[in-house]
Coordinates of C-alpha atoms and ligand atoms in Angstrom, one line a residue:
M1 CA 68.0 46.8 -10.8
A2 CA 67.4 44.4 -13.6
N3 CA 65.0 45.3 -16.5
I4 CA 63.2 42.2 -17.9
V5 CA 61.3 41.6 -21.1
V6 CA 58.4 39.1 -21.1
L7 CA 57.4 37.9 -24.5
G8 CA 54.9 35.3 -25.9
T9 CA 56.6 32.4 -27.6
Q10 CA 53.6 31.0 -29.5
W11 CA 50.6 32.6 -31.3
G12 CA 49.6 34.8 -28.4
D13 CA 47.4 34.1 -25.4
E14 CA 50.2 32.3 -23.6
G15 CA 49.1 33.8 -20.2
K16 CA 51.3 36.9 -20.4
G17 CA 48.8 38.9 -18.4
K18 CA 48.8 36.5 -15.5
V19 CA 52.6 36.4 -15.5
I20 CA 53.0 40.2 -15.6
D21 CA 50.6 40.6 -12.7
L22 CA 52.4 38.0 -10.8
I23 CA 55.9 39.4 -11.1
A24 CA 55.0 43.1 -11.3
P25 CA 55.7 43.7 -7.6
A26 CA 59.4 43.3 -8.3
F27 CA 59.3 46.2 -10.7
D28 CA 58.6 50.0 -10.6
V29 CA 57.6 50.5 -14.2
V30 CA 55.7 48.3 -16.7
A31 CA 55.9 49.3 -20.4
R32 CA 54.0 48.1 -23.5
F33 CA 56.0 48.6 -26.7
Q34 CA 53.8 47.2 -29.6
G35 CA 50.3 46.1 -30.6
G36 CA 47.1 47.8 -29.5
H37 CA 43.7 46.8 -28.2
N38 CA 44.0 43.6 -30.3
A39 CA 45.7 42.2 -27.2
G40 CA 43.6 40.6 -24.4
H41 CA 45.5 39.9 -21.2
T42 CA 43.3 38.3 -18.6
V43 CA 44.0 38.5 -14.9
Y44 CA 42.1 36.9 -12.0
I45 CA 42.4 38.4 -8.6
N46 CA 40.5 36.5 -5.8
G47 CA 38.1 35.2 -8.4
K48 CA 37.4 38.5 -10.0
K49 CA 38.3 38.7 -13.7
I50 CA 39.7 41.7 -15.6
V51 CA 40.9 41.8 -19.2
L52 CA 43.5 44.4 -20.1
H53 CA 43.9 45.4 -23.8
L54 CA 45.9 48.5 -24.2
I55 CA 47.1 49.4 -20.7
P56 CA 49.9 47.3 -19.2
S57 CA 48.7 44.6 -16.8
G58 CA 51.0 46.1 -14.2
I59 CA 48.3 48.7 -13.6
L60 CA 46.6 46.3 -11.2
R61 CA 49.5 46.7 -8.8
G62 CA 48.8 50.2 -7.6
D63 CA 52.1 51.9 -7.4
K64 CA 53.5 51.1 -10.8
L65 CA 54.1 53.6 -13.6
C66 CA 52.5 52.2 -16.7
I67 CA 53.9 53.2 -20.1
I68 CA 52.3 53.0 -23.5
G69 CA 55.2 53.3 -26.0
N70 CA 55.5 54.8 -29.4
G71 CA 55.3 51.3 -31.0
V72 CA 51.7 50.9 -29.7
V73 CA 48.7 51.9 -31.8
V74 CA 46.1 53.7 -29.8
N75 CA 42.3 53.8 -30.2
P76 CA 41.4 56.7 -27.9
Q77 CA 37.9 55.4 -27.2
A78 CA 39.3 51.9 -26.3
F79 CA 41.8 53.6 -24.0
L80 CA 39.2 55.7 -22.2
D81 CA 36.8 52.7 -21.9
E82 CA 39.6 50.6 -20.4
I83 CA 40.3 53.3 -17.8
S84 CA 36.5 53.2 -16.9
E85 CA 36.7 49.4 -16.6
L86 CA 39.7 49.7 -14.3
E87 CA 38.0 52.3 -12.1
K88 CA 34.9 50.0 -11.8
F89 CA 37.3 47.3 -10.7
G90 CA 38.6 49.6 -8.0
V91 CA 41.9 50.5 -9.7
E92 CA 42.8 54.2 -9.6
V93 CA 44.1 55.6 -12.8
N94 CA 45.7 59.0 -12.8
E95 CA 49.3 59.9 -13.0
N96 CA 50.3 56.3 -13.2
I97 CA 49.8 56.1 -17.0
V98 CA 51.8 57.9 -19.7
M99 CA 51.5 57.5 -23.4
S100 CA 54.1 58.3 -26.0
S101 CA 53.5 61.4 -28.2
K102 CA 54.9 59.3 -31.0
A103 CA 52.3 56.5 -30.7
H104 CA 50.0 56.3 -33.8
L105 CA 46.3 56.7 -33.5
I106 CA 43.6 54.3 -34.8
L107 CA 40.9 56.2 -36.7
P108 CA 37.5 55.0 -37.8
Y109 CA 38.6 54.5 -41.4
H110 CA 41.2 52.0 -40.3
S111 CA 38.5 49.5 -39.2
S112 CA 36.6 50.0 -42.5
A113 CA 39.7 49.5 -44.6
E114 CA 40.5 46.3 -42.6
K115 CA 37.0 45.0 -43.3
V116 CA 37.4 45.6 -47.1
S117 CA 40.8 44.0 -47.2
E118 CA 39.8 40.9 -45.2
N119 CA 36.7 40.4 -47.5
A120 CA 38.9 40.7 -50.5
R121 CA 41.1 37.9 -49.3
G122 CA 38.3 35.4 -49.6
S123 CA 39.4 32.0 -48.2
K124 CA 42.8 33.4 -47.3
K125 CA 41.5 35.7 -44.6
I126 CA 43.9 36.5 -41.8
G127 CA 41.1 36.5 -39.3
T128 CA 42.1 39.7 -37.7
T129 CA 40.6 41.1 -34.5
S130 CA 38.9 43.9 -36.6
R131 CA 40.4 46.6 -34.5
G132 CA 42.0 48.6 -37.3
I133 CA 45.5 47.6 -36.1
G134 CA 47.0 46.6 -39.5
P135 CA 45.8 49.7 -41.4
S136 CA 47.0 52.0 -38.6
Y137 CA 50.5 50.5 -38.9
Q138 CA 50.2 50.7 -42.7
D139 CA 49.7 54.5 -42.4
K140 CA 52.6 54.7 -40.0
A141 CA 55.0 52.9 -42.5
G142 CA 53.4 54.9 -45.3
R143 CA 54.3 58.1 -43.5
Q144 CA 50.8 59.4 -43.3
G145 CA 49.8 58.3 -39.9
I146 CA 48.4 60.6 -37.2
R147 CA 50.1 60.4 -33.8
T148 CA 48.9 61.2 -30.3
G149 CA 51.2 64.2 -30.4
D150 CA 49.1 65.6 -33.2
L151 CA 46.2 65.8 -30.7
L152 CA 48.1 68.7 -29.1
D153 CA 47.5 71.1 -32.0
L154 CA 44.0 71.0 -33.3
S155 CA 44.7 72.8 -36.5
I156 CA 47.3 70.2 -37.4
L157 CA 45.0 67.5 -36.4
R158 CA 42.2 68.8 -38.6
E159 CA 44.5 69.1 -41.6
K160 CA 45.9 65.6 -41.2
I161 CA 42.4 64.1 -40.8
S162 CA 41.2 65.9 -43.9
Q163 CA 44.1 64.7 -46.0
N164 CA 43.8 61.1 -44.9
V165 CA 40.0 60.9 -45.3
K166 CA 40.4 62.3 -48.8
E167 CA 42.6 59.4 -49.8
K168 CA 40.8 56.7 -47.8
N169 CA 37.4 57.7 -49.3
I170 CA 38.8 57.0 -52.8
Y171 CA 39.7 53.4 -51.7
L172 CA 36.5 52.8 -49.7
K173 CA 34.4 54.1 -52.6
H174 CA 36.0 51.7 -55.0
Y175 CA 34.9 48.8 -52.7
G176 CA 31.4 50.2 -52.2
A177 CA 32.1 50.9 -48.5
E178 CA 30.6 53.7 -46.4
L179 CA 32.5 57.0 -46.8
F180 CA 33.7 59.3 -44.0
D181 CA 33.1 63.0 -43.3
P182 CA 36.5 64.4 -42.1
E183 CA 34.8 67.1 -40.0
K184 CA 32.8 64.6 -38.0
I185 CA 36.0 62.6 -37.3
F186 CA 37.8 65.8 -36.3
E187 CA 35.1 66.7 -33.8
V188 CA 35.3 63.4 -32.1
Y189 CA 39.1 63.3 -32.0
A190 CA 39.3 66.9 -30.8
S191 CA 37.2 65.9 -27.9
Y192 CA 39.5 63.0 -27.2
A193 CA 42.4 65.4 -27.4
S194 CA 41.2 67.2 -24.3
R195 CA 40.9 64.0 -22.4
L196 CA 44.1 62.4 -23.5
K197 CA 46.4 65.4 -23.2
K198 CA 47.4 64.7 -19.7
Y199 CA 48.8 61.3 -20.5
I200 CA 50.9 62.3 -23.5
A201 CA 54.6 62.5 -22.8
D202 CA 58.2 61.8 -23.9
V203 CA 58.3 58.2 -22.9
S204 CA 61.9 57.6 -24.0
L205 CA 63.1 60.3 -21.7
I206 CA 60.9 59.2 -18.8
L207 CA 62.2 55.6 -19.1
D208 CA 65.8 56.9 -19.2
D209 CA 65.3 59.0 -16.1
K210 CA 63.7 56.1 -14.2
I211 CA 66.4 53.7 -15.2
K212 CA 69.1 56.2 -14.1
E213 CA 67.3 56.5 -10.7
G214 CA 67.7 52.8 -10.3
K215 CA 64.1 51.8 -11.0
A216 CA 63.4 48.3 -12.4
V217 CA 61.4 48.1 -15.7
L218 CA 59.2 45.2 -16.9
F219 CA 58.6 45.2 -20.6
E220 CA 55.2 43.6 -21.4
G221 CA 54.9 41.9 -24.8
A222 CA 51.6 41.6 -26.6
Q223 CA 50.7 38.9 -29.1
G224 CA 53.5 36.3 -29.6
T225 CA 56.6 35.6 -31.6
L226 CA 54.8 33.6 -34.3
L227 CA 52.5 36.6 -34.9
D228 CA 55.5 38.9 -35.4
V229 CA 55.3 40.7 -38.8
D230 CA 58.9 39.7 -39.7
H231 CA 59.5 36.4 -37.9
G232 CA 56.0 35.0 -37.5
T233 CA 53.9 33.0 -39.9
Y234 CA 53.6 35.8 -42.5
P235 CA 51.1 36.9 -43.8
Y236 CA 49.1 35.3 -41.0
V237 CA 50.5 37.7 -38.4
T238 CA 49.8 41.0 -36.7
S239 CA 51.4 44.2 -38.1
S240 CA 54.0 44.9 -35.4
N241 CA 57.2 43.4 -34.1
S242 CA 56.2 41.4 -31.1
T243 CA 59.8 40.1 -30.8
I244 CA 62.7 41.5 -28.9
G245 CA 63.7 44.2 -31.3
G246 CA 60.3 45.8 -30.8
V247 CA 61.2 46.7 -27.3
C248 CA 63.9 49.2 -28.3
T249 CA 62.1 50.7 -31.3
G250 CA 58.8 50.7 -29.6
L251 CA 60.0 52.7 -26.5
G252 CA 63.1 54.6 -27.6
I253 CA 65.6 52.8 -25.4
G254 CA 69.0 51.2 -26.1
P255 CA 69.5 47.4 -25.9
D256 CA 71.9 48.1 -22.9
K257 CA 68.8 48.7 -20.8
I258 CA 67.6 45.1 -21.3
D259 CA 69.0 42.7 -18.8
A260 CA 67.1 39.5 -19.6
V261 CA 64.4 38.1 -21.9
W262 CA 61.8 35.7 -20.5
G263 CA 59.4 33.8 -22.6
V264 CA 55.9 32.6 -21.8
S265 CA 54.6 29.3 -23.3
K266 CA 51.5 27.3 -22.8
A267 CA 51.9 23.6 -22.1
Y268 CA 50.0 23.1 -25.4
T269 CA 49.4 25.5 -28.3
T270 CA 46.5 27.7 -29.3
R271 CA 45.9 30.0 -32.3
V272 CA 43.1 32.4 -33.1
G273 CA 42.4 33.3 -36.7
G274 CA 43.7 31.9 -39.9
G275 CA 47.1 30.5 -40.9
P276 CA 49.2 27.3 -40.6
F277 CA 49.2 25.4 -37.3
P278 CA 51.1 22.1 -37.6
T279 CA 50.2 20.6 -34.2
E280 CA 46.5 21.5 -34.3
I281 CA 44.3 18.6 -33.0
A282 CA 41.1 18.1 -34.9
D283 CA 39.7 15.3 -32.7
K284 CA 38.0 15.3 -29.3
T285 CA 41.3 15.9 -27.4
G286 CA 41.3 19.3 -29.2
Q287 CA 37.8 19.9 -27.9
L288 CA 38.9 18.9 -24.4
L289 CA 41.7 21.5 -24.4
L290 CA 39.3 24.1 -25.7
K291 CA 36.8 23.4 -22.9
R292 CA 39.2 22.8 -20.0
G293 CA 41.5 25.6 -21.0
N294 CA 38.5 27.9 -21.6
E295 CA 40.2 28.8 -24.8
F296 CA 38.0 31.6 -26.1
G297 CA 39.6 34.9 -27.4
A298 CA 39.9 37.5 -24.6
T299 CA 39.3 40.3 -27.2
T300 CA 36.9 38.8 -29.8
G301 CA 35.4 35.8 -27.9
R302 CA 36.3 33.5 -30.8
P303 CA 37.1 29.9 -29.9
R304 CA 40.8 29.3 -30.1
R305 CA 42.2 26.5 -32.3
C306 CA 44.0 24.0 -30.0
G307 CA 46.9 21.7 -30.5
W308 CA 49.9 19.9 -28.8
L309 CA 52.9 21.8 -27.6
D310 CA 55.1 22.6 -30.5
A311 CA 58.6 22.6 -29.0
A312 CA 60.2 23.1 -32.5
A313 CA 58.3 26.4 -32.7
V314 CA 59.0 27.5 -29.1
A315 CA 62.7 26.7 -29.6
Y316 CA 62.7 28.9 -32.6
S317 CA 61.1 31.7 -30.6
C318 CA 63.8 31.3 -27.9
R319 CA 66.5 31.7 -30.5
I320 CA 64.9 34.7 -32.2
N321 CA 64.4 36.5 -28.9
G322 CA 67.4 35.3 -26.9
I323 CA 65.1 33.7 -24.3
R324 CA 66.9 31.7 -21.6
H325 CA 64.1 31.5 -19.1
L326 CA 60.6 30.2 -19.8
I327 CA 57.4 30.5 -17.9
L328 CA 55.2 27.5 -18.5
T329 CA 51.5 28.1 -18.2
K330 CA 48.4 25.9 -18.1
P331 CA 49.9 22.5 -17.6
D332 CA 46.9 21.9 -15.3
V333 CA 44.7 21.7 -18.4
L334 CA 46.6 18.5 -19.3
D335 CA 45.9 17.0 -15.9
G336 CA 44.5 13.5 -16.2
L337 CA 45.5 12.8 -19.8
E338 CA 46.9 9.3 -20.3
E339 CA 49.3 10.5 -23.0
I340 CA 50.6 13.9 -24.0
K341 CA 52.3 14.6 -27.3
V342 CA 55.1 17.1 -27.9
C343 CA 56.3 18.1 -31.4
V344 CA 60.1 17.8 -31.3
E345 CA 60.8 18.7 -35.0
Y346 CA 59.3 19.0 -38.4
K347 CA 59.8 17.0 -41.6
Y348 CA 59.1 18.5 -45.0
K349 CA 59.0 16.3 -48.1
G350 CA 60.5 13.5 -46.0
E351 CA 63.5 15.6 -44.9
R352 CA 64.1 16.9 -41.3
L353 CA 64.0 20.7 -41.1
R354 CA 66.8 22.4 -39.1
S355 CA 64.6 25.4 -38.3
F356 CA 61.1 26.9 -38.4
P357 CA 60.3 27.5 -42.0
S358 CA 59.9 31.1 -43.2
E359 CA 57.2 30.4 -45.7
S360 CA 53.7 29.8 -44.4
W361 CA 52.9 27.6 -47.4
V362 CA 55.8 25.3 -46.3
L363 CA 54.6 25.3 -42.7
E364 CA 51.1 24.2 -44.0
K365 CA 52.7 21.0 -45.3
V366 CA 55.3 20.1 -42.6
E367 CA 54.8 16.8 -40.8
P368 CA 55.3 17.3 -37.1
Q369 CA 57.4 14.6 -35.4
Y370 CA 55.9 13.8 -32.0
K371 CA 57.4 12.3 -28.9
K372 CA 54.7 10.7 -26.7
I373 CA 54.9 11.2 -23.0
R374 CA 52.9 9.5 -20.3
G375 CA 50.7 11.9 -18.4
W376 CA 51.0 12.6 -14.7
K377 CA 48.4 10.9 -12.4
K378 CA 48.3 13.5 -9.6
P379 CA 46.8 16.8 -10.8
V380 CA 49.2 19.8 -10.9
H381 CA 46.3 22.3 -10.7
G382 CA 46.8 24.9 -7.9
I383 CA 50.2 23.5 -6.8
R384 CA 52.5 26.2 -5.3
D385 CA 55.6 24.2 -4.2
Y386 CA 58.0 22.5 -6.5
S387 CA 58.3 19.6 -4.1
D388 CA 54.5 18.9 -4.4
L389 CA 54.7 18.4 -8.2
P390 CA 54.3 14.8 -9.4
L391 CA 57.5 13.0 -10.5
A392 CA 56.2 12.4 -14.0
F393 CA 55.5 16.1 -14.3
K394 CA 59.0 17.0 -13.2
D395 CA 60.4 14.6 -15.9
Y396 CA 58.2 16.3 -18.4
I397 CA 59.6 19.7 -17.4
K398 CA 63.2 18.4 -17.8
F399 CA 62.3 16.9 -21.2
I400 CA 60.9 20.3 -22.4
E401 CA 63.9 22.2 -21.0
D402 CA 66.3 20.0 -22.9
L403 CA 64.4 20.3 -26.1
I404 CA 64.0 24.0 -26.0
Q405 CA 67.3 24.8 -24.4
A406 CA 65.8 27.2 -21.9
K407 CA 65.2 26.9 -18.1
I408 CA 61.6 26.7 -17.0
S409 CA 61.7 29.2 -14.1
I410 CA 58.0 29.7 -13.3
I411 CA 55.3 27.1 -13.6
S412 CA 51.8 28.5 -13.6
T413 CA 49.3 26.0 -12.3
G414 CA 46.0 28.0 -12.4
M415 CA 44.5 31.4 -13.1
E416 CA 45.1 33.0 -9.8
R417 CA 48.4 34.8 -8.8
R418 CA 49.0 32.2 -6.1
D419 CA 48.7 29.3 -8.4
S420 CA 52.4 29.5 -9.3
V421 CA 55.5 27.5 -8.7
L422 CA 58.5 29.9 -8.5
I423 CA 62.0 28.4 -9.1
E424 CA 63.6 30.7 -6.5
E425 CA 67.2 30.4 -7.5
D426 CA 66.3 31.5 -11.1
L427 CA 64.1 34.4 -10.1
K428 CA 66.6 35.7 -7.6
Q429 CA 69.1 36.4 -10.4
S430 CA 66.8 38.7 -12.3
M431 CA 64.2 40.2 -9.9
N432 CA 63.3 41.0 -6.3
L433 CA 61.9 37.7 -5.3
E434 CA 61.0 38.8 -1.8
K435 CA 58.6 41.5 -3.2
I436 CA 56.9 38.9 -5.4
K437 CA 56.5 36.5 -2.5
T438 CA 55.1 39.1 0.0
E439 CA 52.5 40.3 -2.5
L440 CA 51.4 36.9 -3.7
Ligands
LIG1 P1 47.7 36.6 -22.8 O1 47.1 37.3 -23.9 O2 49.0 36.0 -23.1 O3 47.8 37.5 -21.5 O4 46.8 35.4 -22.4 P2 45.1 35.4 -22.3 O5 44.8 36.2 -21.0 O6 44.5 35.9 -23.5 O7 44.8 33.9 -22.2 C1 45.3 33.1 -21.1 C2 44.1 32.5 -20.3 O8 44.6 31.5 -19.5 C3 43.5 33.5 -19.4 O9 42.1 33.3 -19.3 C4 44.2 33.2 -18.0 O10 43.3 33.5 -16.9 C5 44.4 31.7 -18.1 N1 45.6 31.2 -17.4 C6 46.8 31.7 -17.3 N2 47.6 30.9 -16.7 C7 46.9 29.8 -16.4 C8 47.2 28.5 -15.8 O11 48.3 28.2 -15.4 N3 46.2 27.6 -15.7 C9 44.9 27.9 -16.2 N4 44.0 26.9 -16.1 N5 44.6 29.0 -16.7 C10 45.6 30.0 -16.9
LIG2 P1 47.5 38.7 -26.9 O1 48.4 39.9 -26.5 C1 46.1 36.0 -30.0 C2 45.9 37.5 -34.1 C3 44.5 37.6 -34.7 C4 44.9 37.4 -36.2 C5 46.2 38.1 -36.3 C6 46.1 39.5 -36.9 O2 46.2 38.6 -26.2 O3 48.3 37.5 -26.9 P2 45.3 41.8 -35.9 O4 44.0 42.3 -35.4 O5 46.4 42.0 -34.9 O6 45.7 42.5 -37.2 O7 45.1 40.3 -36.2 O8 46.8 38.2 -35.0 N1 46.1 38.2 -32.8 C7 46.1 37.6 -31.6 N2 46.0 36.3 -31.3 N3 46.4 36.9 -29.0 C8 46.6 38.2 -29.3 O9 47.0 39.1 -28.4 C9 46.4 38.6 -30.7 N4 46.5 39.8 -31.3 C10 46.3 39.5 -32.6 O10 43.6 36.7 -34.2 O11 45.1 36.0 -36.4
LIG3 MG1 45.3 37.2 -25.0

C-alpha cells in the first residue's frame, strides 16, 4: 500500500484539512509530523463545520489511527479541548489517537515569552498565532524542552519545570512581564499527565509495525512550504520544518516509507501575519477574494491577506518537496472574474530571477511578472465531473501544470467533500480510489 504525504505549497491555509478528509478513506493511518495548535484545518461535513488544530483531520473518518509525531509541539489543554469538540461533533476519540513520547510540550511561559519577543520586534513583528509555538521549539533546540514522556514521571517533571521557570523568570522580569510560580505549573501539568498518559506511545515503532502489516499511511502537513523555518520566507515563518524532511524527523521513519508527495495549492494566494507577499492585491479584487473565499484565519480569526496565484512560488515548493501531483483548491472563488492574473516569474533590479529568493528583504522588492488569463464564464463551484468543467478553465489548468511542472490530480470546487473533481488515472496510481469514491 502506498504512503502519501500531503503538504501545503504556499503560506498555509491551502485547504489541507478538506483534502485530507476527502482522501483519508484510502488510508489506515493519518499522521501529523510538525507544527502544533497554530494550525487550523477546516472541514465541512453536510454543512457542519469543524476545525482541527492538533489532531489529524483523518479523525473524522472513524476507523483511522491518528498519530501525533515527535515533531509536533503539544499544548495539553488544547489537545483535551479538541477531543471535547470532536466528541460534541459526534466523533469518538479513544484508542484511535496516539502521541509520541518525544513530542515537546508547550508551557504557559512559552506564550509569555512569545508576547515579549513579538513586542520587541516593533514594526517587524512576525504576526504569530500567539500559541507559544516558537518558544517551545526554541527550548527543544536549546536542549531544555519538556517532552510528553516527562509526564510519565512526576518527580522528573517537577524538576524540569522548576529549572525552566527559574531561567524564564529572569528573561520575563527583564521585560517587566508577569513571573511564573513553578509549583503552580507543576500542579496543572501533573493533572494533565493523568489524562494524557493513555495516548503517549512509541510512534516510530507503531508506524513501522503498521507499514509492515501493509497498512497505508497518510502524512498530514500543517502550515505550508513558505512558512518552513529553513526554506520559507525567513524570519517570517513558523518554527518547524513543514517541508518534506519534517516527515522523517517528525515521526522517526525512513524516507523509504514515503511513496509520493502531493502538494495543495489555492487558485490564488493568502497569507496571515507579517512578511513579504509579492502578489498581494491591495485593491477591491483583494477584498473580493477575502469575502468570497471567507479568508479569515481558522485559528486566530484574523483576515488573511489575499493575492494572485504565485506560480513561481508554487514551482519552488514543488522542487523543494519533490511534488509531482497538485491538488488545486478554491478555483470557485475566481468564478465570474473577467480576468485572472498568475505570476509566472520574478524580476529583481530588472533581472529575471531563476529561483525563489532566500532573503525576505529581496522578496520584498521583487517585481512579479504576470500572465493575464481570461476568466471562465460558467462557474466551477460544486462541479464533480471533469467533463462538466468549462473549456476556459481546462485551459487554465493546463497552463498552471506547464508552469509548475506538476500534474493537477484533484480539483476542489467547494468546501464539502463531494465538491471535488478526481482525476482518476492519477489517483489510482497512489491510493485506493474506490474507497474514496464509496465514502464521498
Ligand atoms: P488548511 O489550513 O490548509 O487546512 O486550510 P484552512 O482550513 O485553514 O482554510 C481553507 C478554507 O477554505 C476552509 O475554510 C475550507 O473549508 C475552505 N475550502 C477548502 N477547499 C475549498 C474549495 O475548493 N472551495 C471553497 N470555496 N472553499 C474551500
Ligand atoms: P495551517 O496548518 C497560516 C503563520 C502565522 C505567522 C507565522 C508564525 O492552518 O495552514 P507561529 O504561531 O507558527 O509561530 O506563527 O506562521 N502560521 C500560519 N498561517 N496557516 C497556518 O497553519 C499557520 N500556522 C502558522 O500567521 O505568520
Ligand atoms: Mg489553516
